[in-house]
Coordinates of C-alpha atoms in Angstrom, one line a residue:
Chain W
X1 CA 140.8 35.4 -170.7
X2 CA 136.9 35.7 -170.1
X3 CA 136.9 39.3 -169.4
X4 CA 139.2 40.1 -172.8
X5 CA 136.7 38.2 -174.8
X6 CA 134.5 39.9 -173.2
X7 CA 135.8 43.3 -173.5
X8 CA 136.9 42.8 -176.9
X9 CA 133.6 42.0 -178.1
X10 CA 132.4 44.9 -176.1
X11 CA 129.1 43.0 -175.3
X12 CA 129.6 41.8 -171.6
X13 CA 128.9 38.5 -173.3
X14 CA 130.9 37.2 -170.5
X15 CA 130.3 39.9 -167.6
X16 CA 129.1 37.9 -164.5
X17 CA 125.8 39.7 -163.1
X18 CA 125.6 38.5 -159.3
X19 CA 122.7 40.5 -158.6
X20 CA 120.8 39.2 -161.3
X21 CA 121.7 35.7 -161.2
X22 CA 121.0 35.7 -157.6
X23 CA 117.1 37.5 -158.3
X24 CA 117.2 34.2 -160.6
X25 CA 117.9 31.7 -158.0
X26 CA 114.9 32.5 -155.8
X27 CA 112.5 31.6 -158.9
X28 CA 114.4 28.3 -160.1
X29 CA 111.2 26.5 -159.6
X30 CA 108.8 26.7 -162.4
X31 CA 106.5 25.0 -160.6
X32 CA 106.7 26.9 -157.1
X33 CA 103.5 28.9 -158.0
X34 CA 101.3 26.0 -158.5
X35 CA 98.4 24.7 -156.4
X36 CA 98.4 21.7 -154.5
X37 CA 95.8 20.4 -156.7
X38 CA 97.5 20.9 -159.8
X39 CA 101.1 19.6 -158.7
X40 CA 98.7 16.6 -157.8
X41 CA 97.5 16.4 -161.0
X42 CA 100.9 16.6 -162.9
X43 CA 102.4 13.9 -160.6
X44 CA 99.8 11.0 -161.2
X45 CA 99.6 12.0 -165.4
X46 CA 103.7 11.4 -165.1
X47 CA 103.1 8.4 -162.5
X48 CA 100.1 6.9 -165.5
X49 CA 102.0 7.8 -168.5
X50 CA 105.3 6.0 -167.0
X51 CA 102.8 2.9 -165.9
X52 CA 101.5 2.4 -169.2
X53 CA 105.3 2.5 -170.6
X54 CA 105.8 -0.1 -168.1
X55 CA 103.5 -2.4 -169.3
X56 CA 103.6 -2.0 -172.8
X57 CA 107.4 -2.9 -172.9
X58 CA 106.6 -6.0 -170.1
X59 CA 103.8 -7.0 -173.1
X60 CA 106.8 -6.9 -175.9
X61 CA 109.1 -8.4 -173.4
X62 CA 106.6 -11.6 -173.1
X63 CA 105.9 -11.8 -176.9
X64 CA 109.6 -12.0 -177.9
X65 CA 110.1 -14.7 -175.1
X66 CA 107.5 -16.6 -176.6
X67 CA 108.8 -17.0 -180.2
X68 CA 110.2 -20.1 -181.0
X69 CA 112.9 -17.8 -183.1
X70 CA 116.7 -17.7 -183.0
X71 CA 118.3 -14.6 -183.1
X72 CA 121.1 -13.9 -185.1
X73 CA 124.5 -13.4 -183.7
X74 CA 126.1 -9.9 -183.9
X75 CA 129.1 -10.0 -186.4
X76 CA 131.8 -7.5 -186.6
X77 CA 130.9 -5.9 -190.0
X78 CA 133.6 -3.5 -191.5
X79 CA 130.9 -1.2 -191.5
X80 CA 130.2 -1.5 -187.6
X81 CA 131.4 1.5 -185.3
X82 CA 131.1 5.3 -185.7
X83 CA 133.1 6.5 -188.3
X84 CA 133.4 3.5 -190.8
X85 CA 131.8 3.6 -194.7
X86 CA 131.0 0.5 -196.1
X87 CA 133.3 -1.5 -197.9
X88 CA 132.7 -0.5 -201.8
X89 CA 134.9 -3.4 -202.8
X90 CA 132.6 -5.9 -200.7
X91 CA 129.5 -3.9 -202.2
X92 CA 130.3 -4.1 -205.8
X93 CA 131.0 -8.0 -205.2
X94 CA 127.4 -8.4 -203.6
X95 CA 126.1 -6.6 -206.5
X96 CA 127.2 -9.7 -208.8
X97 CA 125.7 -11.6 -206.1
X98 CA 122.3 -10.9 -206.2
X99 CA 123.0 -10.4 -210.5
X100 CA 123.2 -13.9 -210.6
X101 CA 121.7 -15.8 -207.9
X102 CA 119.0 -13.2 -205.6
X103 CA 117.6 -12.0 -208.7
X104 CA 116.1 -14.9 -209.9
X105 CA 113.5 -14.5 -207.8
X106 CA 114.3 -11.0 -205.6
X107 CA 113.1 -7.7 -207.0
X108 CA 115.1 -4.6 -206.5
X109 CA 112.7 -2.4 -207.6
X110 CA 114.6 0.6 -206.0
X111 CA 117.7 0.8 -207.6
X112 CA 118.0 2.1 -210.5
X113 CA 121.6 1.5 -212.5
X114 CA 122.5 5.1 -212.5
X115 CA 122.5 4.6 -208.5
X116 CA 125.7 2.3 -208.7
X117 CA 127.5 5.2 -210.3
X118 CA 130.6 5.9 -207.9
X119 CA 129.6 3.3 -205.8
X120 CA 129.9 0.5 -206.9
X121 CA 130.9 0.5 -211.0
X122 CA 132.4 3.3 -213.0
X123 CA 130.0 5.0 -215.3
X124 CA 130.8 3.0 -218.2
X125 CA 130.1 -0.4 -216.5
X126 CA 127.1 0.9 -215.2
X127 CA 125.9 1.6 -218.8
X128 CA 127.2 -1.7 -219.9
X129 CA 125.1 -3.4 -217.0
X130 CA 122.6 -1.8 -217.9
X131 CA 122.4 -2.7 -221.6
X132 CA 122.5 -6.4 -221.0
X133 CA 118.8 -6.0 -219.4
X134 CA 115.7 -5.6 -222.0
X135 CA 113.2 -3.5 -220.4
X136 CA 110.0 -2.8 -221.3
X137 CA 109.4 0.4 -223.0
X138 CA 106.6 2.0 -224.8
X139 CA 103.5 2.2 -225.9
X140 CA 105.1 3.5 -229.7
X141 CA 102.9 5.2 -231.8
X142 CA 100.9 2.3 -232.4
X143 CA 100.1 1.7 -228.9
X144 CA 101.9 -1.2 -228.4
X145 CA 105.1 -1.9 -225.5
X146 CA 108.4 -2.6 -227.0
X147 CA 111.7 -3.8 -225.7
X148 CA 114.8 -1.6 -225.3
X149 CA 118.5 -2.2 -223.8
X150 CA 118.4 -1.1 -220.9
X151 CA 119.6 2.8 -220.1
X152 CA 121.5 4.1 -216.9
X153 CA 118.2 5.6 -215.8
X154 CA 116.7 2.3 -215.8
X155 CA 115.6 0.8 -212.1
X156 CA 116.6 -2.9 -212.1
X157 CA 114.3 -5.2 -213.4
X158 CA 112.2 -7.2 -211.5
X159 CA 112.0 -11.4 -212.4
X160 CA 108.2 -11.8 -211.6
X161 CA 105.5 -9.1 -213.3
X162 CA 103.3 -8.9 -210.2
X163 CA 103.4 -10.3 -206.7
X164 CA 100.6 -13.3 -207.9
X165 CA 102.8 -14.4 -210.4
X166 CA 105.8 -14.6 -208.0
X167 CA 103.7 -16.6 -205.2
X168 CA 102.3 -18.6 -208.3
X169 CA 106.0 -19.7 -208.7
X170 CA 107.1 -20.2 -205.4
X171 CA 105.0 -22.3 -204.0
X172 CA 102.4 -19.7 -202.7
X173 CA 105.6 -18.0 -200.8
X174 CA 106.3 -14.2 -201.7
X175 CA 109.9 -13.2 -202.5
X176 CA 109.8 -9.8 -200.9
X177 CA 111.8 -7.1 -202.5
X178 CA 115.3 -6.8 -201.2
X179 CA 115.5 -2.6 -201.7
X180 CA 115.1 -2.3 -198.1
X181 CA 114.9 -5.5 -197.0
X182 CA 117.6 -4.9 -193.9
X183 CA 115.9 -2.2 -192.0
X184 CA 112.9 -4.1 -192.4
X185 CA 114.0 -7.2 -190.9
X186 CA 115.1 -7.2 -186.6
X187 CA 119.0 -7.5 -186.6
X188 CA 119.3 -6.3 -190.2
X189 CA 122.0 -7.6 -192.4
X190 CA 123.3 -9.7 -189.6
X191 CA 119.8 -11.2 -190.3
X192 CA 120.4 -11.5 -193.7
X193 CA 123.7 -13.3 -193.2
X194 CA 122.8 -15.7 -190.6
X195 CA 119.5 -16.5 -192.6
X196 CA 121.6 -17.3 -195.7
X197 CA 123.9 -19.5 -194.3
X198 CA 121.7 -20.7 -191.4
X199 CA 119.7 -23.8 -193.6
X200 CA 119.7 -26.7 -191.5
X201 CA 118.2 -30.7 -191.8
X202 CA 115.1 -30.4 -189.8
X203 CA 115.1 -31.2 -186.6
X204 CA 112.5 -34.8 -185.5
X205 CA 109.5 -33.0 -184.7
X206 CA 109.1 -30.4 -187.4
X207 CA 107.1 -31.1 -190.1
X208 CA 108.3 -29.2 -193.6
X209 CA 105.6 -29.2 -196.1
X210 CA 106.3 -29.1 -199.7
X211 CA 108.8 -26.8 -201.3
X212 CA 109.7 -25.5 -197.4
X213 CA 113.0 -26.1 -196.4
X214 CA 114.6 -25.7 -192.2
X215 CA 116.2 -22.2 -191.0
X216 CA 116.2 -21.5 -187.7
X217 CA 117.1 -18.0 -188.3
X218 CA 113.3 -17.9 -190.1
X219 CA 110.2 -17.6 -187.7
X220 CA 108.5 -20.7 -187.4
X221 CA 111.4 -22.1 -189.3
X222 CA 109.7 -23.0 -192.6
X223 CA 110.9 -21.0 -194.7
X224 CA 109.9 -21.5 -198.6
X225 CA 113.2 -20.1 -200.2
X226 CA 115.7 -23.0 -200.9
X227 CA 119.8 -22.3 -200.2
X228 CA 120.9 -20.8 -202.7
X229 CA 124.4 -20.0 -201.9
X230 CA 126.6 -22.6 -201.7
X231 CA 130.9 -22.9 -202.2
X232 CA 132.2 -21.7 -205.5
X233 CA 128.0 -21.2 -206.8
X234 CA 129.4 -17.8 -209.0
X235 CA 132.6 -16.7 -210.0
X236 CA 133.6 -13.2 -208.1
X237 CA 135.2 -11.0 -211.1
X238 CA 137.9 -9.6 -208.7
X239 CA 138.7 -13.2 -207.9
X240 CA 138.1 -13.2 -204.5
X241 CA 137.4 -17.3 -203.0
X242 CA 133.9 -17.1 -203.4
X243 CA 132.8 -19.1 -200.5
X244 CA 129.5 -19.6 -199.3
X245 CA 129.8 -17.1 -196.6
X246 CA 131.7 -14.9 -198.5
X247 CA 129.4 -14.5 -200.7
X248 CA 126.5 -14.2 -197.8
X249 CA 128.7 -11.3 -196.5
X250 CA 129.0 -9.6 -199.7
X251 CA 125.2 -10.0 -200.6
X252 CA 124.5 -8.3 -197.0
X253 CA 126.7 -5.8 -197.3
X254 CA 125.1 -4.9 -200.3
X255 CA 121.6 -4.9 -198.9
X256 CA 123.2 -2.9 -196.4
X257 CA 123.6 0.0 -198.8
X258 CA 120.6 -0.9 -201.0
X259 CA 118.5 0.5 -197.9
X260 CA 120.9 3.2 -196.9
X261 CA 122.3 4.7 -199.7
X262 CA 123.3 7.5 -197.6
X263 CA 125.1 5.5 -195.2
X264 CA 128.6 6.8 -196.1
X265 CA 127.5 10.4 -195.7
X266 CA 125.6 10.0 -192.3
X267 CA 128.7 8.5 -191.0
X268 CA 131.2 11.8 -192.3
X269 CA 128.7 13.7 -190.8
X270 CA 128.9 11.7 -187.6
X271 CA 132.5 13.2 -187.4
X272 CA 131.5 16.4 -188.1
X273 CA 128.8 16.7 -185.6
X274 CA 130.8 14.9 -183.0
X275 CA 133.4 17.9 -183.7
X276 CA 131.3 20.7 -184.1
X277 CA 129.3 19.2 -180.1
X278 CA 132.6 19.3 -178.6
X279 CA 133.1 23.0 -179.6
X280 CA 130.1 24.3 -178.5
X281 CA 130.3 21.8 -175.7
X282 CA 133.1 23.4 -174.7
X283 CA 132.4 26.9 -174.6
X284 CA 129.1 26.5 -173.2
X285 CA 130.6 24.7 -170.2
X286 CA 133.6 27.7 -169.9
X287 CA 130.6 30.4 -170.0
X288 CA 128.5 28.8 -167.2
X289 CA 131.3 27.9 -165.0
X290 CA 132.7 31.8 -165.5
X291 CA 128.6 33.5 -164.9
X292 CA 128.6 31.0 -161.6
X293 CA 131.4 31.8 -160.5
X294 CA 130.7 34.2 -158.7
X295 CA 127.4 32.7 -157.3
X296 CA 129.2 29.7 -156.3
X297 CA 132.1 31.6 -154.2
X298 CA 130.0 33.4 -152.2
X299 CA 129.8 33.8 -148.8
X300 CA 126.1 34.7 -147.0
X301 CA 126.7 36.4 -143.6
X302 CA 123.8 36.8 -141.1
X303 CA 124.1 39.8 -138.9
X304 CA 121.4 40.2 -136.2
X305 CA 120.4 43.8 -135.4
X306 CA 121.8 44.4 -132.3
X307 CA 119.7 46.3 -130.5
Chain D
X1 CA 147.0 43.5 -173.7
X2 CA 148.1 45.8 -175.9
X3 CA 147.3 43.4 -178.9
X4 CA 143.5 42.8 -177.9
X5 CA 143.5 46.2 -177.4
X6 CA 144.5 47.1 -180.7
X7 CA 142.1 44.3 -182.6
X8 CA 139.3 45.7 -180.5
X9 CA 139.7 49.3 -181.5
X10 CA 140.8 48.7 -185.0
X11 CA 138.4 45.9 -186.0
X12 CA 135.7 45.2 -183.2
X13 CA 134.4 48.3 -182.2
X14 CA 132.6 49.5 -185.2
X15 CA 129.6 47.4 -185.8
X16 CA 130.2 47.0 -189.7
X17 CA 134.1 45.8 -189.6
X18 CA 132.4 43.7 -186.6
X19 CA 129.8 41.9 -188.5
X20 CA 132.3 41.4 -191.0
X21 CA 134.4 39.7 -188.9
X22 CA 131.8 37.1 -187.5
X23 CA 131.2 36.1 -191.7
X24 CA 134.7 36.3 -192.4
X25 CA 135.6 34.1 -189.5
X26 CA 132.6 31.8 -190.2
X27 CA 133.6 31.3 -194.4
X28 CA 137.4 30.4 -193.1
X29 CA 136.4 27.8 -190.0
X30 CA 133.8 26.4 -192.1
X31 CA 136.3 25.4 -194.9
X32 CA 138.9 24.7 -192.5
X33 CA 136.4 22.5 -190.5
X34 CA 135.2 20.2 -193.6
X35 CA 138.6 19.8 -194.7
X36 CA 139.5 18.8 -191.3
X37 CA 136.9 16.1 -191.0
X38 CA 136.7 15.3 -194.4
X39 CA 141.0 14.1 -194.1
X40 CA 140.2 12.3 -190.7
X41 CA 137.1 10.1 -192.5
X42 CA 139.1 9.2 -196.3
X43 CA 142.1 8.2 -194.1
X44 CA 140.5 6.1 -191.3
X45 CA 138.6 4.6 -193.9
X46 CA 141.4 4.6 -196.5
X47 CA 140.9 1.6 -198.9
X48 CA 137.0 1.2 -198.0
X49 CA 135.6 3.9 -200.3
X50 CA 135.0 4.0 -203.7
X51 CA 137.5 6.3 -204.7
X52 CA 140.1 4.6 -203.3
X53 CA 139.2 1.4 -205.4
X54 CA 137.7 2.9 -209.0
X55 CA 141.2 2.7 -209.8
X56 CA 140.9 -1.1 -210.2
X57 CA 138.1 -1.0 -212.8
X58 CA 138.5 2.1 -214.8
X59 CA 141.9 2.9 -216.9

């Protein structure tokens, strides 16, 4: 088969060149000209460089251990494994999530309503979202800002005007902006899960000051953001039970794509480039095995001059 | 034998008919390719992307 693909493309793509291969074998080595001195050298840069790997992972080894932190438990998200998108449905209903209870105090200063096109609301719905938000517009010809409904091109308004005025409400505690709050959090939206339905009493021993409530999921376990999610706290549209963790699954799952918009593409392109590896995979593996042959099947026969 | 043989003289050996060939051949598996994948990933997802649920919210 080899030599008519080989003949047919007329390029002794495929033609097996002993002599050469063999001339090939002799310098396999690249380092076979080198000094003593320089091998030397090479060897203890690669023996340092691996060292100082060494340690710097033993150092982040002994800082995790130290953290009095829990770490959240893996769950099987419909999202997990190679090939599978997010769930839109789940999406859209952890949009109305953060709509009515995140947003209070969460900015999402990244999304604008023209983003949830085709994701997660038609166009018109999007609009229609979009106009129930006043936003800031201006200045108008007389210098001054003005209020506007919201457009599709809007980005979603944030609750507090600066980060002062959002500490100044929360107890001196920062609500940071959810945009990309899972890839910037260890454990990502499991993270986000566990910490929304992880609020605890506090254990004897740990003192709470005011406006901190007990999550073990949080480091240090003070966190300053009260539960907000709680059995029945909103009404899902599409009617699904909205119980607490429900609704903690459908908030993460939007986070999820709030910081990877692009998730549903990188995983089609996952089968694509799976496919496309195996191919070339393939016929990379046919070519070498058909060039060695030769190399591989032969026989080296030593005959002494007689004399 | 007598088929590679024919492909070979008729469309391989000259280096234009050639190179057309190698785009030719690259247009179709492309397509073919995309399509391919592109079936595999709507129906092993069927019912998780948004076009299998805008139904639901748009008339």
């Amino acid at each position: 088969m080899a030599a008519r693909v080989g003949r047919i493309c007329g390029a002794g793509l495929f033609k097996s060149n002993t002599t050469s291969s063999l001339n090939q074998i002799s310098s396999y080595s690249t380092t076979r000209d080198w000094s003593r001195g320089r091998k030397a050298l090479v060897g203890s840069l690669g023996i340092l460089a691996g060292g100082a790997g060494a340690i710097i992972f033993a150092l982040d080894r002994s800082v995790r251990a130290s953290e009095l932190e829990l770490h959240p438990p893996k769950n099987p998200w419909s999202h997990n494994g190679w090939f599978d998108s997010l769930d839109h449905a789940s999406v859209r209903r952890g949009y109305e999530v953060y709509k009515q209870v995140c947003s209070a105090c969460h900015s999402l200063r990244f999304i604008a309503y023209r983003n949830l096109v085709g994701v997660t609301h038609t166009e018109e719905e999007a609009k229609a979202e979009a106009e129930e938000q006043m936003i800031t517009d201006g200045p108008d010809e007389a210098g001054n800002m003005f209020k506007r409904p919201g457009k599709l091109s809007d980005y979603i308004p944030s609750p507090y005007p600066n980060e002062e005025a959002a500490r100044a409400a929360n107890n001196g505690a920062y609500p940071p902006d959810l945009s990309y709050i899972t890839l910037a959090r260890h454990g990502g939206e499991d993270y986000i899960f566990a910490l929304l339905t992880g609020y605890h009493d506090a254990p004897a021993g740990i003192a709470l000051r005011e406006g901190q409530y007990f999550n073990p999921y949080f480091v240090g376990g003070a966190i300053s953001m009260a539960q907000s999610l709680y059995n029945e706290v909103i009404e899902y549209s599409d009617g699904t039970p909205a119980s607490a963790s429900q609704l903690a699954k459908d908030v993460s799952t939007f986070l999820k794509w709030t910081a990877e918009p692009e998730f549903d593409d990188r995983k089609r392109m996952m089968v694509k480039a799976i496919g496309i590896f195996t191919i070339l995979t393939m016929v990379s593996y046919y070519a070498k095995r058909f060039k060695w042959a030769s190399l591989k099947t032969r026989k080296i026969e030593f005959k002494p001059k007689s004399k | 034998m007598a088929l590679s043989s024919a492909i070979y003289n008729t469309l391989f050996k000259r280096t234009s008919t050639f190179a057309l060939i190698i785009v030719g051949s690259a247009f179709f598996f492309e397509r073919g390719f995309d399509l391919g994948c592109d079936t595999f990933f709507d129906s092993y997802n069927k019912g998780k992307q948004w076009k299998d649920i805008k139904g639901n919210y748009s008339q």
